[in-house]
Short mmCIF file of C-alpha atoms in Angstrom, two decimals:
data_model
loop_
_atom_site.label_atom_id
_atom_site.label_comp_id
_atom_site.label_asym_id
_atom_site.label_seq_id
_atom_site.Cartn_x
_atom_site.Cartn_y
_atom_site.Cartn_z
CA UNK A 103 33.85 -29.19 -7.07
CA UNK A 104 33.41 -25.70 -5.17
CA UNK A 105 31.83 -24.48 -8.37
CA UNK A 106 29.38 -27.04 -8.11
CA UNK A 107 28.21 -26.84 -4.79
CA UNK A 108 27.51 -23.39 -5.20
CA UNK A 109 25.66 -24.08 -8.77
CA UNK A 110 24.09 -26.33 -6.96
CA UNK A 111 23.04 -24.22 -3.49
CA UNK A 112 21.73 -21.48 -6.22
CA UNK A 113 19.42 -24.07 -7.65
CA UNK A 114 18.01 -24.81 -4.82
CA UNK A 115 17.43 -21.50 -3.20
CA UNK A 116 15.94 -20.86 -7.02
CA UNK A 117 13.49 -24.04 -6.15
CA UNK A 118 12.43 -22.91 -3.08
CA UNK A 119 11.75 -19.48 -4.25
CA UNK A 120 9.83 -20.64 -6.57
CA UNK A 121 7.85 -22.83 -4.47
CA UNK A 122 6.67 -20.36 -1.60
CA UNK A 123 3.22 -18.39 -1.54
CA UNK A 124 2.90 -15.15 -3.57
CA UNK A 125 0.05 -13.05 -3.07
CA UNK A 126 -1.40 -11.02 -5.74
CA UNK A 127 -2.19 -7.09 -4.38
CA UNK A 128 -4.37 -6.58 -7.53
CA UNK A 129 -6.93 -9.77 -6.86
CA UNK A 130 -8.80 -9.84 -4.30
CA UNK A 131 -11.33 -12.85 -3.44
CA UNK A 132 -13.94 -13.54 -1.08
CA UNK A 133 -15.73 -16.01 0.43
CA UNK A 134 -18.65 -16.33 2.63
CA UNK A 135 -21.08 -18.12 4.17
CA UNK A 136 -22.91 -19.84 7.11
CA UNK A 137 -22.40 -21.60 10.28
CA UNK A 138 -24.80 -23.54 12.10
CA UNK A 139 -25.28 -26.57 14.31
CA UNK A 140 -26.52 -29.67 13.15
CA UNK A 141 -30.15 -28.71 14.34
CA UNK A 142 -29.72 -25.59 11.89
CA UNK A 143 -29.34 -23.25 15.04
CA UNK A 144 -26.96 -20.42 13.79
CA UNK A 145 -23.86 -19.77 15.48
CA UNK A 146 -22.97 -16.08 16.09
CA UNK A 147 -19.31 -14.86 17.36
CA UNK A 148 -17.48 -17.99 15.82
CA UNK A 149 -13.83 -16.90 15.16
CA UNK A 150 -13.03 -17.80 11.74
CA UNK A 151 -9.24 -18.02 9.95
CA UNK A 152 -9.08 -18.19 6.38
CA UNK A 153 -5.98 -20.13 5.88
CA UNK A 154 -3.65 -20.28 2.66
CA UNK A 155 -1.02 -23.34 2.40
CA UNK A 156 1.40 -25.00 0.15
CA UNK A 157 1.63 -28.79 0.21
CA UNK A 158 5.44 -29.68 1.20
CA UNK A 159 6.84 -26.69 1.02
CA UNK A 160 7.82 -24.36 3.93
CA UNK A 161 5.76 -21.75 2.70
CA UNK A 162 2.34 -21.41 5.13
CA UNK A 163 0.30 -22.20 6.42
CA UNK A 164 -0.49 -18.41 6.82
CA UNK A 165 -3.68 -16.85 7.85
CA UNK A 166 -4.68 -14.30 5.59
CA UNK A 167 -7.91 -12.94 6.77
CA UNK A 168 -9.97 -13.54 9.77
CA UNK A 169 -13.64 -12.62 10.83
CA UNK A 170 -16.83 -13.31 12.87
CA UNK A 171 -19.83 -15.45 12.20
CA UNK A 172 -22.89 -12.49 12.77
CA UNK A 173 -25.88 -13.71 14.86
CA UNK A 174 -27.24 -15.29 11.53
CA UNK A 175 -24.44 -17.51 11.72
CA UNK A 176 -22.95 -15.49 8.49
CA UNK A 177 -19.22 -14.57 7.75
CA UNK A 178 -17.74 -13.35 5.18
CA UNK A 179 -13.88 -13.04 4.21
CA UNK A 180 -11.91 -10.77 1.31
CA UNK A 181 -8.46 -11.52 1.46
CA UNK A 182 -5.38 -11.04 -1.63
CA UNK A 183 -5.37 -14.24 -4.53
CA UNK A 184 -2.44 -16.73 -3.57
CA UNK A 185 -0.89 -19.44 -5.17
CA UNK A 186 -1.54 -21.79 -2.59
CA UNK A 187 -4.97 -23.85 -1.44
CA UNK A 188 -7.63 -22.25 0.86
CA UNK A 189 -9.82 -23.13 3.75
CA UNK A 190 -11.30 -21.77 6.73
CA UNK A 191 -10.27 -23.03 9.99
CA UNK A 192 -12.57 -23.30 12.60
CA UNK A 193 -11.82 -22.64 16.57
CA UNK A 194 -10.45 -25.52 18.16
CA UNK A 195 -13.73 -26.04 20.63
CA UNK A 196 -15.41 -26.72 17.20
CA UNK A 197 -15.46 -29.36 14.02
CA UNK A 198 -17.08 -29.85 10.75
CA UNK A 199 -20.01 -32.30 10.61
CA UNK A 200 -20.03 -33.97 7.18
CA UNK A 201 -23.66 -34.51 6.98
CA UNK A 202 -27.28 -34.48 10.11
CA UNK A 203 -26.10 -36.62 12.58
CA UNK A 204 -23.22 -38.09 11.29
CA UNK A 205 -19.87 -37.38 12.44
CA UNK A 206 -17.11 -39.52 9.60
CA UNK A 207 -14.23 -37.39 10.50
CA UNK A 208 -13.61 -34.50 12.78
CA UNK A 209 -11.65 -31.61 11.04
CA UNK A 210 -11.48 -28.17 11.91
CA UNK A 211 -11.39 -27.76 8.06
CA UNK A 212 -13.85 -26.27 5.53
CA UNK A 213 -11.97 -26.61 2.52
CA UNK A 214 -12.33 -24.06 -0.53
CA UNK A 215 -12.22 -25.02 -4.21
CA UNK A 216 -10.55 -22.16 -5.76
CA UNK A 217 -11.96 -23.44 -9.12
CA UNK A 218 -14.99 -22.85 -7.89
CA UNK A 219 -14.89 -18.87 -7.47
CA UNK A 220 -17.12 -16.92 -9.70
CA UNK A 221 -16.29 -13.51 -10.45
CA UNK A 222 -13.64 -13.61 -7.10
CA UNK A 223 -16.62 -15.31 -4.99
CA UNK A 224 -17.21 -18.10 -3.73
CA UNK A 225 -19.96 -19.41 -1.04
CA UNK A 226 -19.32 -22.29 1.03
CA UNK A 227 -23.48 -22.56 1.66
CA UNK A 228 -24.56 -23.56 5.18
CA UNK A 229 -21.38 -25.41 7.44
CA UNK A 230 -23.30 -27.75 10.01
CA UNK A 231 -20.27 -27.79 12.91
CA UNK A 232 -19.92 -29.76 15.83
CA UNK A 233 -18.33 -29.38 19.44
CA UNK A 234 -16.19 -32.46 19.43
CA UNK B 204 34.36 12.03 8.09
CA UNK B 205 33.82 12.29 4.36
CA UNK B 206 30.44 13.42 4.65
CA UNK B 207 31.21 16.29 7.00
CA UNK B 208 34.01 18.04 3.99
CA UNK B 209 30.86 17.57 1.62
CA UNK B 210 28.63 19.02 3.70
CA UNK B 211 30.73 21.99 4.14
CA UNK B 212 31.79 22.51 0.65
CA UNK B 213 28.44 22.55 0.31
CA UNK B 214 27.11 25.28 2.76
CA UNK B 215 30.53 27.25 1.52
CA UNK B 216 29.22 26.99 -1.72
CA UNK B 217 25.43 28.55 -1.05
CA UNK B 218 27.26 31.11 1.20
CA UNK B 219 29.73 32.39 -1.88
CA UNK B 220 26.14 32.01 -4.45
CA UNK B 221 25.20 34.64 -1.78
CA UNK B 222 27.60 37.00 -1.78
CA UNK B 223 27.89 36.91 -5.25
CA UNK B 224 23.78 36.50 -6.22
CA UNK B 225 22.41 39.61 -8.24
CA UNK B 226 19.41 37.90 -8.92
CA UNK B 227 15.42 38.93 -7.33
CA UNK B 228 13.79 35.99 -4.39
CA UNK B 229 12.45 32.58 -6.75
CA UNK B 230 14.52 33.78 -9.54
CA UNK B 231 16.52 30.61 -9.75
CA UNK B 232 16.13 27.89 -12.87
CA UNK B 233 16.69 25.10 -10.09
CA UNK B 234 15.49 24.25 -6.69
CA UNK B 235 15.21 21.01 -4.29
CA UNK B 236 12.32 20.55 -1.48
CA UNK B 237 11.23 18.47 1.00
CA UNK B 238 8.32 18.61 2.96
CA UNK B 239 6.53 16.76 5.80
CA UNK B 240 2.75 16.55 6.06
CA UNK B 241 -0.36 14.10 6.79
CA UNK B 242 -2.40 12.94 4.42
CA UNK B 243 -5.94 11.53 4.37
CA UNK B 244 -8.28 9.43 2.27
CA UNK B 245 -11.75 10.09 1.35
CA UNK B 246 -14.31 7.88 -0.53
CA UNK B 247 -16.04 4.50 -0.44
CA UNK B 248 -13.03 2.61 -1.57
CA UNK B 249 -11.27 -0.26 0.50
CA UNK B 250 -7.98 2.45 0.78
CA UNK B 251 -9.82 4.86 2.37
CA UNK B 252 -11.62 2.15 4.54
CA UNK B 253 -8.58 -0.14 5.53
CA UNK B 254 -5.97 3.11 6.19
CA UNK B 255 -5.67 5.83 8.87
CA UNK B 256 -4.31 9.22 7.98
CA UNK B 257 -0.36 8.98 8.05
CA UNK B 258 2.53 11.22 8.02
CA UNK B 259 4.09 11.94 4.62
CA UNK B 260 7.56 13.03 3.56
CA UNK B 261 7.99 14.25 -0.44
CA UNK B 262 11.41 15.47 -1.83
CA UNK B 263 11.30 17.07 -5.03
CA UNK B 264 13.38 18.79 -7.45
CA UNK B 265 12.18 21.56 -9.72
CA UNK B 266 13.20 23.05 -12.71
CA UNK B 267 12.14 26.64 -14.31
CA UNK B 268 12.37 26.09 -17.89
CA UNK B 269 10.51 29.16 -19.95
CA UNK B 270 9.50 32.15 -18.27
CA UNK B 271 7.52 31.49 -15.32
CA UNK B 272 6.68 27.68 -16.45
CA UNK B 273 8.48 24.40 -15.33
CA UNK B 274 8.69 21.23 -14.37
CA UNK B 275 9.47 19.15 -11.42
CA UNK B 276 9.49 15.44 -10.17
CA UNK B 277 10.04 13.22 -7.29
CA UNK B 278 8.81 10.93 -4.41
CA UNK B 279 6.43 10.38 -2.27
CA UNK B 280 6.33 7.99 1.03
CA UNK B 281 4.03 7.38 3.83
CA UNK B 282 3.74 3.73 5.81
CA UNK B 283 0.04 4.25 7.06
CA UNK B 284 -2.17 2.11 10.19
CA UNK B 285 -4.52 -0.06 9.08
CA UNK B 286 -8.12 0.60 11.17
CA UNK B 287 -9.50 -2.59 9.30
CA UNK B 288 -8.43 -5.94 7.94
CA UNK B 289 -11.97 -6.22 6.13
CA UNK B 290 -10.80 -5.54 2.70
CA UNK B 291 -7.34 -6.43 2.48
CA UNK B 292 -7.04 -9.44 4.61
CA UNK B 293 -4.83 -9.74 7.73
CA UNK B 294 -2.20 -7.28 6.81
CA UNK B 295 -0.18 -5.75 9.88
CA UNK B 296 1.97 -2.35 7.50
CA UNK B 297 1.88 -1.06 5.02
CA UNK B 298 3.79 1.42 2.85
CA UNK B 299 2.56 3.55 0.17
CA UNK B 300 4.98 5.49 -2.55
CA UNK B 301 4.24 7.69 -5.17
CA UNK B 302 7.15 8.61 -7.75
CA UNK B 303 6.03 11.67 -9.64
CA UNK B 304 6.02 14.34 -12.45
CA UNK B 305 4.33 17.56 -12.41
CA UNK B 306 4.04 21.23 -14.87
CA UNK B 307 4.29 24.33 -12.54
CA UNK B 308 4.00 28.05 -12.79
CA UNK B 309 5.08 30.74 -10.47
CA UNK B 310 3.67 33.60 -9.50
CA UNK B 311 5.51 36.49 -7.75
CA UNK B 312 3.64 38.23 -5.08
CA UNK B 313 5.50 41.16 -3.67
CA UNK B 314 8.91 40.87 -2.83
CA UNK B 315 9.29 37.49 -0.83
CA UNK B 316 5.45 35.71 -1.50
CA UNK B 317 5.53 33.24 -4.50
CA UNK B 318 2.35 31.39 -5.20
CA UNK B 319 3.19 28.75 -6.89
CA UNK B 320 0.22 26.10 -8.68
CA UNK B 321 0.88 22.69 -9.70
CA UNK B 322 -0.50 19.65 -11.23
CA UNK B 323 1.18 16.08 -12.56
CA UNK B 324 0.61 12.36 -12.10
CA UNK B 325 2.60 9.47 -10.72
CA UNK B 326 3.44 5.78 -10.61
CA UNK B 327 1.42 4.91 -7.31
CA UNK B 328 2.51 1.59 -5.25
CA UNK B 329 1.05 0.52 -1.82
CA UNK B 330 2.59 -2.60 -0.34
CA UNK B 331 1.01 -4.74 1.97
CA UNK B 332 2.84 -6.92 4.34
CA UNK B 333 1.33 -10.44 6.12
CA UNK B 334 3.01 -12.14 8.80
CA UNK B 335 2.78 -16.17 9.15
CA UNK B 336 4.74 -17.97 11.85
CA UNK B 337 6.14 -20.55 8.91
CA UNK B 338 9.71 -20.20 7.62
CA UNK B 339 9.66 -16.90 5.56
CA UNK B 340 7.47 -14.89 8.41
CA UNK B 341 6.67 -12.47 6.38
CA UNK B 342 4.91 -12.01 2.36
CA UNK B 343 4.27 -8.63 0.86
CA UNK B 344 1.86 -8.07 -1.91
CA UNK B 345 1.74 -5.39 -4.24
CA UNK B 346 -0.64 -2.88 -5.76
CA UNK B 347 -0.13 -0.69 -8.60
CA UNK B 348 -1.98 2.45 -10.25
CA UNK B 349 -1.58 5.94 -11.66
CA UNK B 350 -1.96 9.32 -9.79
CA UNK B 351 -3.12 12.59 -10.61
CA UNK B 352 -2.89 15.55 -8.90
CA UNK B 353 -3.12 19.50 -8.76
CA UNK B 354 -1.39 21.01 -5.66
CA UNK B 355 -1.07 24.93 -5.17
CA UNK B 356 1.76 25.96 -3.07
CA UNK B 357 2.62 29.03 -1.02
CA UNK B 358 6.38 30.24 -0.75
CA UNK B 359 8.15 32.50 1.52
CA UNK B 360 11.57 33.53 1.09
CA UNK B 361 14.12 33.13 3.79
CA UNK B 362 16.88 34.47 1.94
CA UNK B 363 17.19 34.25 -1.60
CA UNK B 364 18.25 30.84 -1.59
CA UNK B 365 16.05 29.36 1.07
CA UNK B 366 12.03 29.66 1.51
CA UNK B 367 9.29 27.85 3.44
CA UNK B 368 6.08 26.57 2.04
CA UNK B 369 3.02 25.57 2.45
CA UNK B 370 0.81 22.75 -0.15
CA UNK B 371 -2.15 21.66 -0.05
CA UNK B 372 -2.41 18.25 -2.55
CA UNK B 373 -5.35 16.66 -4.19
CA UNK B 374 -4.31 13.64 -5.66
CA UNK B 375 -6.73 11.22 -7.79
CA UNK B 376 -5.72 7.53 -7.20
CA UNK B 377 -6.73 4.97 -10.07
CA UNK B 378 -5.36 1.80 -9.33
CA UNK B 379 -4.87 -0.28 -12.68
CA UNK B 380 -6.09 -4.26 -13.18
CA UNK B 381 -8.29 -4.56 -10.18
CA UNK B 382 -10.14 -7.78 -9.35
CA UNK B 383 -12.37 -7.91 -6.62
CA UNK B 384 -16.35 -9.06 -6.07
CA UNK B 385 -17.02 -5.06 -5.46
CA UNK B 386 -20.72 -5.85 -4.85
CA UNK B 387 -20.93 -8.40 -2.56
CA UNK B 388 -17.43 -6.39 -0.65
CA UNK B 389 -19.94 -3.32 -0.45
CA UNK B 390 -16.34 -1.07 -1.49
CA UNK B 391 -14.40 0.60 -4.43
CA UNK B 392 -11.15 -1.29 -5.88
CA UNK B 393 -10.40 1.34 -8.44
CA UNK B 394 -10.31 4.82 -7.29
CA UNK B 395 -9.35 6.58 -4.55
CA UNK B 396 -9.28 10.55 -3.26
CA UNK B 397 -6.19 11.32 -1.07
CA UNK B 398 -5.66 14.95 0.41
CA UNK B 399 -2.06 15.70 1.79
CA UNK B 400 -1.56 19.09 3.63
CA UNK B 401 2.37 19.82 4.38
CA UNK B 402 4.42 21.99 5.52
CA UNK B 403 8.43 22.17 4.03
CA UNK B 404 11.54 23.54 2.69
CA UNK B 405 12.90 24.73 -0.13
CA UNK B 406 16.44 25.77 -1.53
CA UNK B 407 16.86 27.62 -4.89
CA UNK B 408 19.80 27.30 -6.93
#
């Protein structure tokens, strides 16, 4: 029975190893893009997180890179590959506007397809935000 | 308690290679070093953009194989500040290490000067580490390469089993399997110019 338990404890701790964030040091992506309101006006000194999580697991959220909209609303991130899914989180003052004029759903959210990255880049286009 | 018989055996031991050593300054087939020094990076590469200049420490050992010719190997450490988090994301240390090989050739100068000119290459590794305030706290990230470097090196004897030196190290950093957008980042991924001056010790078996 005590055999078992610890089979059993080092299966676990196996699974959960397993199932945390690793971060490659020899890829590096990057992402970038624009903020403005939803009247187009660029936003300049937004704080930006790029975030990488793991759904239920303990691993992350963790930010991995963070950065500054310029006063052409522009940012741009470079932070190590992960294993886990990306997107940039906006300051809490501020949410995503889904489309002119319409607010669905407030999230603080931009969320990154990393199937989407070509040649370790990926652009997020304009990101029309909102102060809630 | 241990430790203090060894390192008296030891010192007992150099002291009778003393008194019984026939032998001219450098003329030994083995030595050990180890040297402290600061290093620097030059170049538009995201190493030399995202790392101060740091201390180093190297310990080598050395071995004088046919005439004046040998070889030597060994390590190199050095845990630089980051001065941006542009290029590698929101690291907070690092730690670089280089494990080494080198071809050497010395060169008597008078009685207690030996010049001594080196070159090699190396496994390079710089680890990065990221904190998160989530269950593991911290995730380090690894990247590899090869190094290549010539470093001439100044001796002067002590005694005739201990001498101070003096190196001044170019090494050529080429780090292997590197993704990275390098256009849009506006930086080098691949290669990297390091300069290491130091200052160390020597003893000559």
């Amino acid at each position: 029975m005590k055999k078992q338990i610890i089979v059993g404890c080092l299966l676990a701790m196996s699974l959960m190893a397993c199932y945390k964030l690793h971060f490659e040091g020899n890829t590096f992506q990057t992402v970038k893009g624009t903020i403005t309101d939803t009247l187009n006006k660029p936003i300049s000194n937004l704080t930006l997180n790029m975030v990488t999580t793991l759904t239920n697991s303990r691993s992350g959220p963790v930010i991995v890179s963070t950065t500054s909209t310029k006063s052409d609303g522009s940012f741009q991130f470079t932070f190590p590959r992960s294993n886990g899914y990306l997107y940039v989180e906006l300051p809490e003052t501020y949410a995503v506007a889904d489309s002119v004029g319409k607010i669905p759903d407030l999230h603080r959210e931009i969320y990154i397809d990393t199937a989407k990255f070509q040649n370790f880049l990926y652009n997020t286009q304009t990101v029309k935000v909102v102060e809630p | 308690m241990r430790k203090y018989f060894i390192v008296l055996y030891l010192l007992l031991s150099l002291s009778q290679l003393k008194a019984q050593d026939t032998t001219a300054f450098g003329d030994k087939t083995f030595s050990i070093g180890t040297n402290e020094g600061l290093k620097s990076f030059t170049g538009n590469n995201f190493i030399s953009k995202t790392y101060k200049a740091s201390a180093s420490t190297t310990i080598d050992i050395r071995f004088r194989i046919y005439g004046n010719w040998g070889i030597g190997g060994g390590g190199e450490w050095s845990s630089p500040s980051l001065k941006s988090l542009q290029y590698v994301g929101n690291s907070t240390s690092a730690t670089m290490t280089n494990w080494f090989g080198y071809l050497f050739y010395n060169v008597y100068l008078g009685k207690k000067w030996m010049f001594v000119p080196k070159i090699g290459t190396g496994s390079y590794r710089l680890t990065n580490t990221l904190e998160a305030n989530d269950y593991y706290k911290t995730y380090t990230y690894s990247t590899h390469g090869y190094s290549y470097f010539a470093a001439p090196e100044i001796n002067f004897f002590l005694t005739k089993h201990i001498s101070a030196n003096a190196v001044v190290q170019y090494t050529y950093i080429n780090l292997r399997s590197m993704n990275a957008n390098e256009s849009v980042i506006g930086t080098n991924y691949h290669k990297t110019n390091q300069f290491l001056g130091s200052i160390g010790v020597r003893f000559w078996l």
